[in-house]
PDB file of C-alpha atoms in Angstrom:
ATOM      1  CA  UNK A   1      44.231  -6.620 -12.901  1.00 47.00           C
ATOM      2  CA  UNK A   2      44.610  -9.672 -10.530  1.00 48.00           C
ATOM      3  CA  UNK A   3      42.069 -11.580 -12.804  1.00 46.00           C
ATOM      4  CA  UNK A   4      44.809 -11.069 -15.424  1.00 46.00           C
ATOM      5  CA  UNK A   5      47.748 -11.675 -13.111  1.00 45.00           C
ATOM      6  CA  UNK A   6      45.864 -14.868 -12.675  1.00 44.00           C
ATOM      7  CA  UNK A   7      45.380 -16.058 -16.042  1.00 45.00           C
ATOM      8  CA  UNK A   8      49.120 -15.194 -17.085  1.00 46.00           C
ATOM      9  CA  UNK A   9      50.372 -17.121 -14.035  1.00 47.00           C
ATOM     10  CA  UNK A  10      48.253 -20.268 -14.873  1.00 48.00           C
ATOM     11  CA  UNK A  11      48.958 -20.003 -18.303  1.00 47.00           C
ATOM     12  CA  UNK A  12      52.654 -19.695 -18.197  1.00 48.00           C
ATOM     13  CA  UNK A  13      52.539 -22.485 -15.541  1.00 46.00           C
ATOM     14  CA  UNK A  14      50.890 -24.995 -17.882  1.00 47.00           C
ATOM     15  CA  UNK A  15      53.201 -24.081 -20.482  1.00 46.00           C
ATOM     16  CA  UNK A  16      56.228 -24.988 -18.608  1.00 44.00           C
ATOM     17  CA  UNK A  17      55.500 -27.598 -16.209  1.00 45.00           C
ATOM     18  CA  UNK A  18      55.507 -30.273 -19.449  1.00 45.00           C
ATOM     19  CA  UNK A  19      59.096 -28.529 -20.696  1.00 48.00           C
ATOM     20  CA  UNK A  20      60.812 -27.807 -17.350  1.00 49.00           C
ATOM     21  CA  UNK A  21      59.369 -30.249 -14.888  1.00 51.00           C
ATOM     22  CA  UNK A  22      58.643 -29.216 -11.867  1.00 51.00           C
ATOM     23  CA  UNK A  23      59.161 -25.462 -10.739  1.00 53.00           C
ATOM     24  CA  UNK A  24      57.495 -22.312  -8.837  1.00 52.00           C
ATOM     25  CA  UNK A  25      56.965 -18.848  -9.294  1.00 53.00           C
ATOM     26  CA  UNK A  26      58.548 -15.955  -7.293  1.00 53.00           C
ATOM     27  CA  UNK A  27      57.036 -12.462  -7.420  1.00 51.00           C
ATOM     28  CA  UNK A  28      58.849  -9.267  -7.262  1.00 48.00           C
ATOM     29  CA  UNK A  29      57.317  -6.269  -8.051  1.00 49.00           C
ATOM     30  CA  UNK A  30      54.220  -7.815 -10.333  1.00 52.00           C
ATOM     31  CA  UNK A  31      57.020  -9.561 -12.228  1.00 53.00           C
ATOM     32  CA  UNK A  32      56.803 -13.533 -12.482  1.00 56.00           C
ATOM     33  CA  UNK A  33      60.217 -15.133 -12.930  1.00 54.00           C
ATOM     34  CA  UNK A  34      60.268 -18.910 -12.725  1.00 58.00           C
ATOM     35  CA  UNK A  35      62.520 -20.649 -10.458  1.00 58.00           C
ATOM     36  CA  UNK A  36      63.586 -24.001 -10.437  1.00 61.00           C
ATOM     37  CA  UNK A  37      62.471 -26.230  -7.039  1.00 65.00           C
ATOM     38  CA  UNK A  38      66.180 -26.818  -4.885  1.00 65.00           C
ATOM     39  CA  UNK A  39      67.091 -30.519  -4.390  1.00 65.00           C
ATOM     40  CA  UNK A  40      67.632 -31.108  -0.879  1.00 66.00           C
ATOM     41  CA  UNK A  41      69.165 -34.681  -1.445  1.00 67.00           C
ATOM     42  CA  UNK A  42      71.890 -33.308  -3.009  1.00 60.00           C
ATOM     43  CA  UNK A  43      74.966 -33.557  -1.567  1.00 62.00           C
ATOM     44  CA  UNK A  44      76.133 -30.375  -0.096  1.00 58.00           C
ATOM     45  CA  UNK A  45      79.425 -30.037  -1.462  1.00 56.00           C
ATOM     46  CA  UNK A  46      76.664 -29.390  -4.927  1.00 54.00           C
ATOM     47  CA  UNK A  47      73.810 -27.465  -3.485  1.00 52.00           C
ATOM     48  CA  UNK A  48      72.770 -24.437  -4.754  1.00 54.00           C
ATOM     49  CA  UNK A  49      73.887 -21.073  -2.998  1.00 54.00           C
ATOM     50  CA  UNK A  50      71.368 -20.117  -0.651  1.00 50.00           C
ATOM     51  CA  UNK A  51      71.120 -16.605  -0.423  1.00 48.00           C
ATOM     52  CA  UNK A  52      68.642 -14.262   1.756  1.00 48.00           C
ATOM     53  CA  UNK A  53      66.163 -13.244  -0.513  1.00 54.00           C
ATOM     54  CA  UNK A  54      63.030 -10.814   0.247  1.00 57.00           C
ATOM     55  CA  UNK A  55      60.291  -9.178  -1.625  1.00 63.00           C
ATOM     56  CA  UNK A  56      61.292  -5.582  -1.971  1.00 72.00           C
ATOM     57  CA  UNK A  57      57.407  -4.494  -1.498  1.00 76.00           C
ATOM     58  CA  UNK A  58      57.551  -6.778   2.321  1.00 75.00           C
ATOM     59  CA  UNK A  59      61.273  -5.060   3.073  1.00 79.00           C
ATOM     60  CA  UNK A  60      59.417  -1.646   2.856  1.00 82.00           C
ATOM     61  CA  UNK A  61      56.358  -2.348   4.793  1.00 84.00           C
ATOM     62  CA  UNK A  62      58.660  -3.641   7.514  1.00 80.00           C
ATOM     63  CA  UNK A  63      60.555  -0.684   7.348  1.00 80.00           C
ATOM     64  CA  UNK A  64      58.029   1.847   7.526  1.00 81.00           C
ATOM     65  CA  UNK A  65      56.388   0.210  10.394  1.00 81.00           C
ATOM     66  CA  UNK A  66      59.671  -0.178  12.632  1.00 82.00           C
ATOM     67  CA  UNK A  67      59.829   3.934  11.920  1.00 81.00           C
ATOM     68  CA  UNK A  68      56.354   4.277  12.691  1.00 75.00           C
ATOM     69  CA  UNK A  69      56.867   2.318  16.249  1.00 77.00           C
ATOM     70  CA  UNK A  70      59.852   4.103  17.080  1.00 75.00           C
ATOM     71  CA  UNK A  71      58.545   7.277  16.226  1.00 75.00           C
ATOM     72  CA  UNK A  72      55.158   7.045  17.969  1.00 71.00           C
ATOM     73  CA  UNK A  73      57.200   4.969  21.028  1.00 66.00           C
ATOM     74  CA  UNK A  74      59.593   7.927  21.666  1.00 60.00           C
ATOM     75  CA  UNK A  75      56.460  10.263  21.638  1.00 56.00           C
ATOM     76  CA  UNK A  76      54.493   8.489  24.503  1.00 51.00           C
ATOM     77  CA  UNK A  77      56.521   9.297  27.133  1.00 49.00           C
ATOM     78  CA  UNK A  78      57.123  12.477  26.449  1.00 47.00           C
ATOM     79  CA  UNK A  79      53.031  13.591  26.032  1.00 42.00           C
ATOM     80  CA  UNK A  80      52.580  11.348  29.419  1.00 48.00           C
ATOM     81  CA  UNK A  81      54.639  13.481  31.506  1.00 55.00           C
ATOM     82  CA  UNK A  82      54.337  16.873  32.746  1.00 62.00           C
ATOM     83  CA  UNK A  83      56.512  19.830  34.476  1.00 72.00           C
ATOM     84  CA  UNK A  84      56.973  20.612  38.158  1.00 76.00           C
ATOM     85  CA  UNK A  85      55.576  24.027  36.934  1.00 75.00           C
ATOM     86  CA  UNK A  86      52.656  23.012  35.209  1.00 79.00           C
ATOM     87  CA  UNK A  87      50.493  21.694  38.367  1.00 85.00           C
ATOM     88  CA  UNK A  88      52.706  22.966  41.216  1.00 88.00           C
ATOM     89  CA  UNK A  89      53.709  26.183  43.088  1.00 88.00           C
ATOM     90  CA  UNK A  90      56.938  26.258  44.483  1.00 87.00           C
ATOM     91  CA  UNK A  91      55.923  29.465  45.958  1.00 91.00           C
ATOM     92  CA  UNK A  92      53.324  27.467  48.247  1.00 92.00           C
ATOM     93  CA  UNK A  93      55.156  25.138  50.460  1.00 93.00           C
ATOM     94  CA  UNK A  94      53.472  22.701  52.420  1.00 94.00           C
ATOM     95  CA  UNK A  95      54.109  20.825  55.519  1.00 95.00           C
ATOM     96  CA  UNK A  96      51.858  17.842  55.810  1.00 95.00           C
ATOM     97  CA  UNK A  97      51.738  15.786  59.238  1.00 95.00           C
ATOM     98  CA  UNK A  98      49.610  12.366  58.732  1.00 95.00           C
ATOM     99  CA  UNK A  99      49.120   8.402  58.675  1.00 96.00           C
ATOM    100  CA  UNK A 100      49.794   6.753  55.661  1.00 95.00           C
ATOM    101  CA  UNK A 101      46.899   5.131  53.927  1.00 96.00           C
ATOM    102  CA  UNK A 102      48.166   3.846  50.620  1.00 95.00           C
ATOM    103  CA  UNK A 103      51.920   4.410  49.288  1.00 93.00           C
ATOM    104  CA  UNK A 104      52.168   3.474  45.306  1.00 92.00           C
ATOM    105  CA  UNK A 105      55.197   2.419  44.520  1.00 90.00           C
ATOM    106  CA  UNK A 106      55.255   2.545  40.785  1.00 88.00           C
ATOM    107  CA  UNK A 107      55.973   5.070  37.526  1.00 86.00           C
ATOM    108  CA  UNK A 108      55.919   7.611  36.496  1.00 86.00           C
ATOM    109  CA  UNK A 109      55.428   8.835  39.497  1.00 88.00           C
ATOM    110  CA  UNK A 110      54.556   7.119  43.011  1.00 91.00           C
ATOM    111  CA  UNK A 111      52.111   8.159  45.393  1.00 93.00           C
ATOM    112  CA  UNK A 112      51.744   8.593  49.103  1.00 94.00           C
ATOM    113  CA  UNK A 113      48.287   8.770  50.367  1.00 96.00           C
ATOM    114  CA  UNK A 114      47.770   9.883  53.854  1.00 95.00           C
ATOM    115  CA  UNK A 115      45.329  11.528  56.399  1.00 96.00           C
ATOM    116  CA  UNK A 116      46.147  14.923  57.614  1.00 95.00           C
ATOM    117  CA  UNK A 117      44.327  16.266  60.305  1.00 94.00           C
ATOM    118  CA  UNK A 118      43.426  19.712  60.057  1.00 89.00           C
ATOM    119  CA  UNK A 119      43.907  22.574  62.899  1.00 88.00           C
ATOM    120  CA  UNK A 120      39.769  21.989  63.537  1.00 92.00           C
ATOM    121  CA  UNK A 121      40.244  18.752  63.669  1.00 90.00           C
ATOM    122  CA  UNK A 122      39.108  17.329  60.339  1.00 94.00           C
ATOM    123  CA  UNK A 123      40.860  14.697  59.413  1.00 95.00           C
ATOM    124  CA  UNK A 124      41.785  15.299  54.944  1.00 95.00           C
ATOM    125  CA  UNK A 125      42.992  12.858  52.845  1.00 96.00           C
ATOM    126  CA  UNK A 126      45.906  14.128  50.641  1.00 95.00           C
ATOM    127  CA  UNK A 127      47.973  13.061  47.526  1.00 95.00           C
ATOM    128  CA  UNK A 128      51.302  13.763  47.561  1.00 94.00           C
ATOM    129  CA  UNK A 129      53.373  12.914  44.323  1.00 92.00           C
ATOM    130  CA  UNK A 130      57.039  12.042  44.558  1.00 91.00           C
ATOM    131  CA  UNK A 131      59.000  10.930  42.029  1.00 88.00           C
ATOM    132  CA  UNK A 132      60.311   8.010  39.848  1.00 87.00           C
ATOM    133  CA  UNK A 133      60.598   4.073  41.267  1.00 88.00           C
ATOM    134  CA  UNK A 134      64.027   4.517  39.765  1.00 90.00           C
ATOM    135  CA  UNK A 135      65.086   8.429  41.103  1.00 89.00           C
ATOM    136  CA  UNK A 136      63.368   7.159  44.286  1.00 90.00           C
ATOM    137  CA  UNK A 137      65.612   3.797  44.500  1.00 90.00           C
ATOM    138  CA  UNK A 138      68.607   5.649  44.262  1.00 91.00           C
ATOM    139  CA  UNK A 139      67.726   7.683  46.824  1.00 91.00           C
ATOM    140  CA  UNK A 140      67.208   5.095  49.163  1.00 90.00           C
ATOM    141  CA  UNK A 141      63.311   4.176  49.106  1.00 89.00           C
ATOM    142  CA  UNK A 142      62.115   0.534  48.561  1.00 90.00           C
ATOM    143  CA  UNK A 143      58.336  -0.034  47.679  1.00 88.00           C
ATOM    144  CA  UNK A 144      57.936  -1.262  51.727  1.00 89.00           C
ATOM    145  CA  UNK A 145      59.578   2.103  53.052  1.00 89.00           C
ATOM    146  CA  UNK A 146      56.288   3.610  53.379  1.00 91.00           C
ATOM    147  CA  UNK A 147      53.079   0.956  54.996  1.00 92.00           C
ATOM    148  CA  UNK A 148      49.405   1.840  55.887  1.00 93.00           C
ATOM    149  CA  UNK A 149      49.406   3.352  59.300  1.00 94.00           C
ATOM    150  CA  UNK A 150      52.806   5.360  59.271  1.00 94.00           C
ATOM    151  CA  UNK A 151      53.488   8.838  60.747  1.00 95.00           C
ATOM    152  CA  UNK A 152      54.725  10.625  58.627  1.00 95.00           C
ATOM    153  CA  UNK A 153      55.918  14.605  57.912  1.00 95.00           C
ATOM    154  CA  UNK A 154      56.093  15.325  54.125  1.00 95.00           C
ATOM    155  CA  UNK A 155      57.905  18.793  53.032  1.00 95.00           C
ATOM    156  CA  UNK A 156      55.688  19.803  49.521  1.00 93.00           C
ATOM    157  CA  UNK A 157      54.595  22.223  47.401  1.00 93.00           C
ATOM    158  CA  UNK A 158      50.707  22.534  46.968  1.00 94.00           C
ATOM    159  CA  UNK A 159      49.332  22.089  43.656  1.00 92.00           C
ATOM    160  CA  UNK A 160      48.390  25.276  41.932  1.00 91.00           C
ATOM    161  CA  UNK A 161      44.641  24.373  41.220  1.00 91.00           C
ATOM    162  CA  UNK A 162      44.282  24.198  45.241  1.00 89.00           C
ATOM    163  CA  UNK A 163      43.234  20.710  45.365  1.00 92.00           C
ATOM    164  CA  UNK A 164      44.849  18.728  48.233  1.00 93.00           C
ATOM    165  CA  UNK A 165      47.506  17.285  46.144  1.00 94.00           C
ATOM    166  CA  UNK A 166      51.136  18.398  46.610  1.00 93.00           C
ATOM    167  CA  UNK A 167      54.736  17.458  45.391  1.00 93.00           C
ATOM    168  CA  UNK A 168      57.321  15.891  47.502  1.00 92.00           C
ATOM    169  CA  UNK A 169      60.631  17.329  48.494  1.00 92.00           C
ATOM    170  CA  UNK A 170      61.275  15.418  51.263  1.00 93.00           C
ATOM    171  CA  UNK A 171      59.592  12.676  53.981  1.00 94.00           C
ATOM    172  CA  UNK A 172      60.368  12.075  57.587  1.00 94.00           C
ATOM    173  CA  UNK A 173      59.871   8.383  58.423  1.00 90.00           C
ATOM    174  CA  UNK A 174      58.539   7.003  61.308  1.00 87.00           C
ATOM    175  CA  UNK A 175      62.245   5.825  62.433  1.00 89.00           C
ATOM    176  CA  UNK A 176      63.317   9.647  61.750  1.00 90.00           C
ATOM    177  CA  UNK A 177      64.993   8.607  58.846  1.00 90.00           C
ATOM    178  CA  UNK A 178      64.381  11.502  56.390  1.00 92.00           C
ATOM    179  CA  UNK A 179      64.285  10.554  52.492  1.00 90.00           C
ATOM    180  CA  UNK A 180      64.445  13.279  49.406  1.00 89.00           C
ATOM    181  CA  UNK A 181      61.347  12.752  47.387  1.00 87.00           C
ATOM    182  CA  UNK A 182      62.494  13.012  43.916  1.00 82.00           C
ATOM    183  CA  UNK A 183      60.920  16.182  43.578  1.00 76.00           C
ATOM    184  CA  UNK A 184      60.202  17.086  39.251  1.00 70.00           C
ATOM    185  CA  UNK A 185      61.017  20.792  40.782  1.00 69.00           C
ATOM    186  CA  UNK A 186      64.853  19.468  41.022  1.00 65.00           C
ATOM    187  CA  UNK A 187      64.685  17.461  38.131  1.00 53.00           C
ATOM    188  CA  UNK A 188      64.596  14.027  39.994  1.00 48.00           C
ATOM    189  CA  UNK A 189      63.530  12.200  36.948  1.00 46.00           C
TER     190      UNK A 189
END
């Protein structure tokens, strides 16, 4: 088939480059059309009309694959996150008294890592997800509320799977400020 194509192209060129001069093919749609060169040192009040033209076979790929990425981009997100429900129990609250290790400011959800010591006197390193940069922003944090060292009391909810990883509803600062932590139980998204 493109062996053919081919042929008829250089065939049909040969023919009419010694009748029309100098000229080019366009394709649409397997269909060869010939199409005389523009002069571009004509003056412009005589130049040709320059209309947008596209190969109908391009215009659909393009189209199909701006669907695709809007499809499969609106799908991420949604696969990526997960209900308050799913991992937590609101029926197990949790109040966690500890110094700050690490606080990751950052989405979808941020992270406050501190040591707890225990009523033996363990000291247990926790994970306690808040939520948002954006629900937390509005509710006053800033990615330097929280630093390596802080006292802190966090409000949660223990995960259901018993791990030591909760869900913030709300953090006492060391300055006794207290913050809301965005909690996915209130929809803080």
């Amino acid at each position: 088939m493109q062996s053919a194509f081919l042929y008829t192209a250089r065939r049909l060129s040969h023919q009419t480059k010694a009748d029309h001069g100098d000229i080019r093919f366009k394709s649409q749609s397997k269909i060869l059309e010939l199409v005389p060169e523009r002069d571009y040192s004509a003056p412009a009040a005589k130049a040709p009309n320059l209309s947008i033209e596209g190969d109908d076979s391009m215009k659909r790929i393009v189209g199909l694959l701006l669907q695709f990425l809007c499809l499969f981009g609106s799908v991420l997100p949604a696969s990526a996150h997960h209900s308050f429900a799913a991992e937590f129990d609101d029926k197990k609250p949790v109040k966690l008294e500890g110094t700050v290790v690490r606080f990751e400011f950052m989405n979808p959800h941020s992270w406050i890592h501190l040591d707890v010591r225990n009523p033996d006197g363990a000291v247990v390193r926790w994970a306690v997800e808040t939520g948002s940069t954006n629900a937390l922003f509005r509710r006053g944090w800033r990615k330097d509320s929280l630093r390596a060292g802080d006292h802190i009391t966090v409000d949660a909810f223990r995960a259901k799977d018993g791990s030591n990883t909760a869900n913030a509803n709300s953090v006492k600062l060391p300055d006794g400020r207290q913050f809301n932590g965005a909690s996915s139980r209130e929809g803080g998204q």
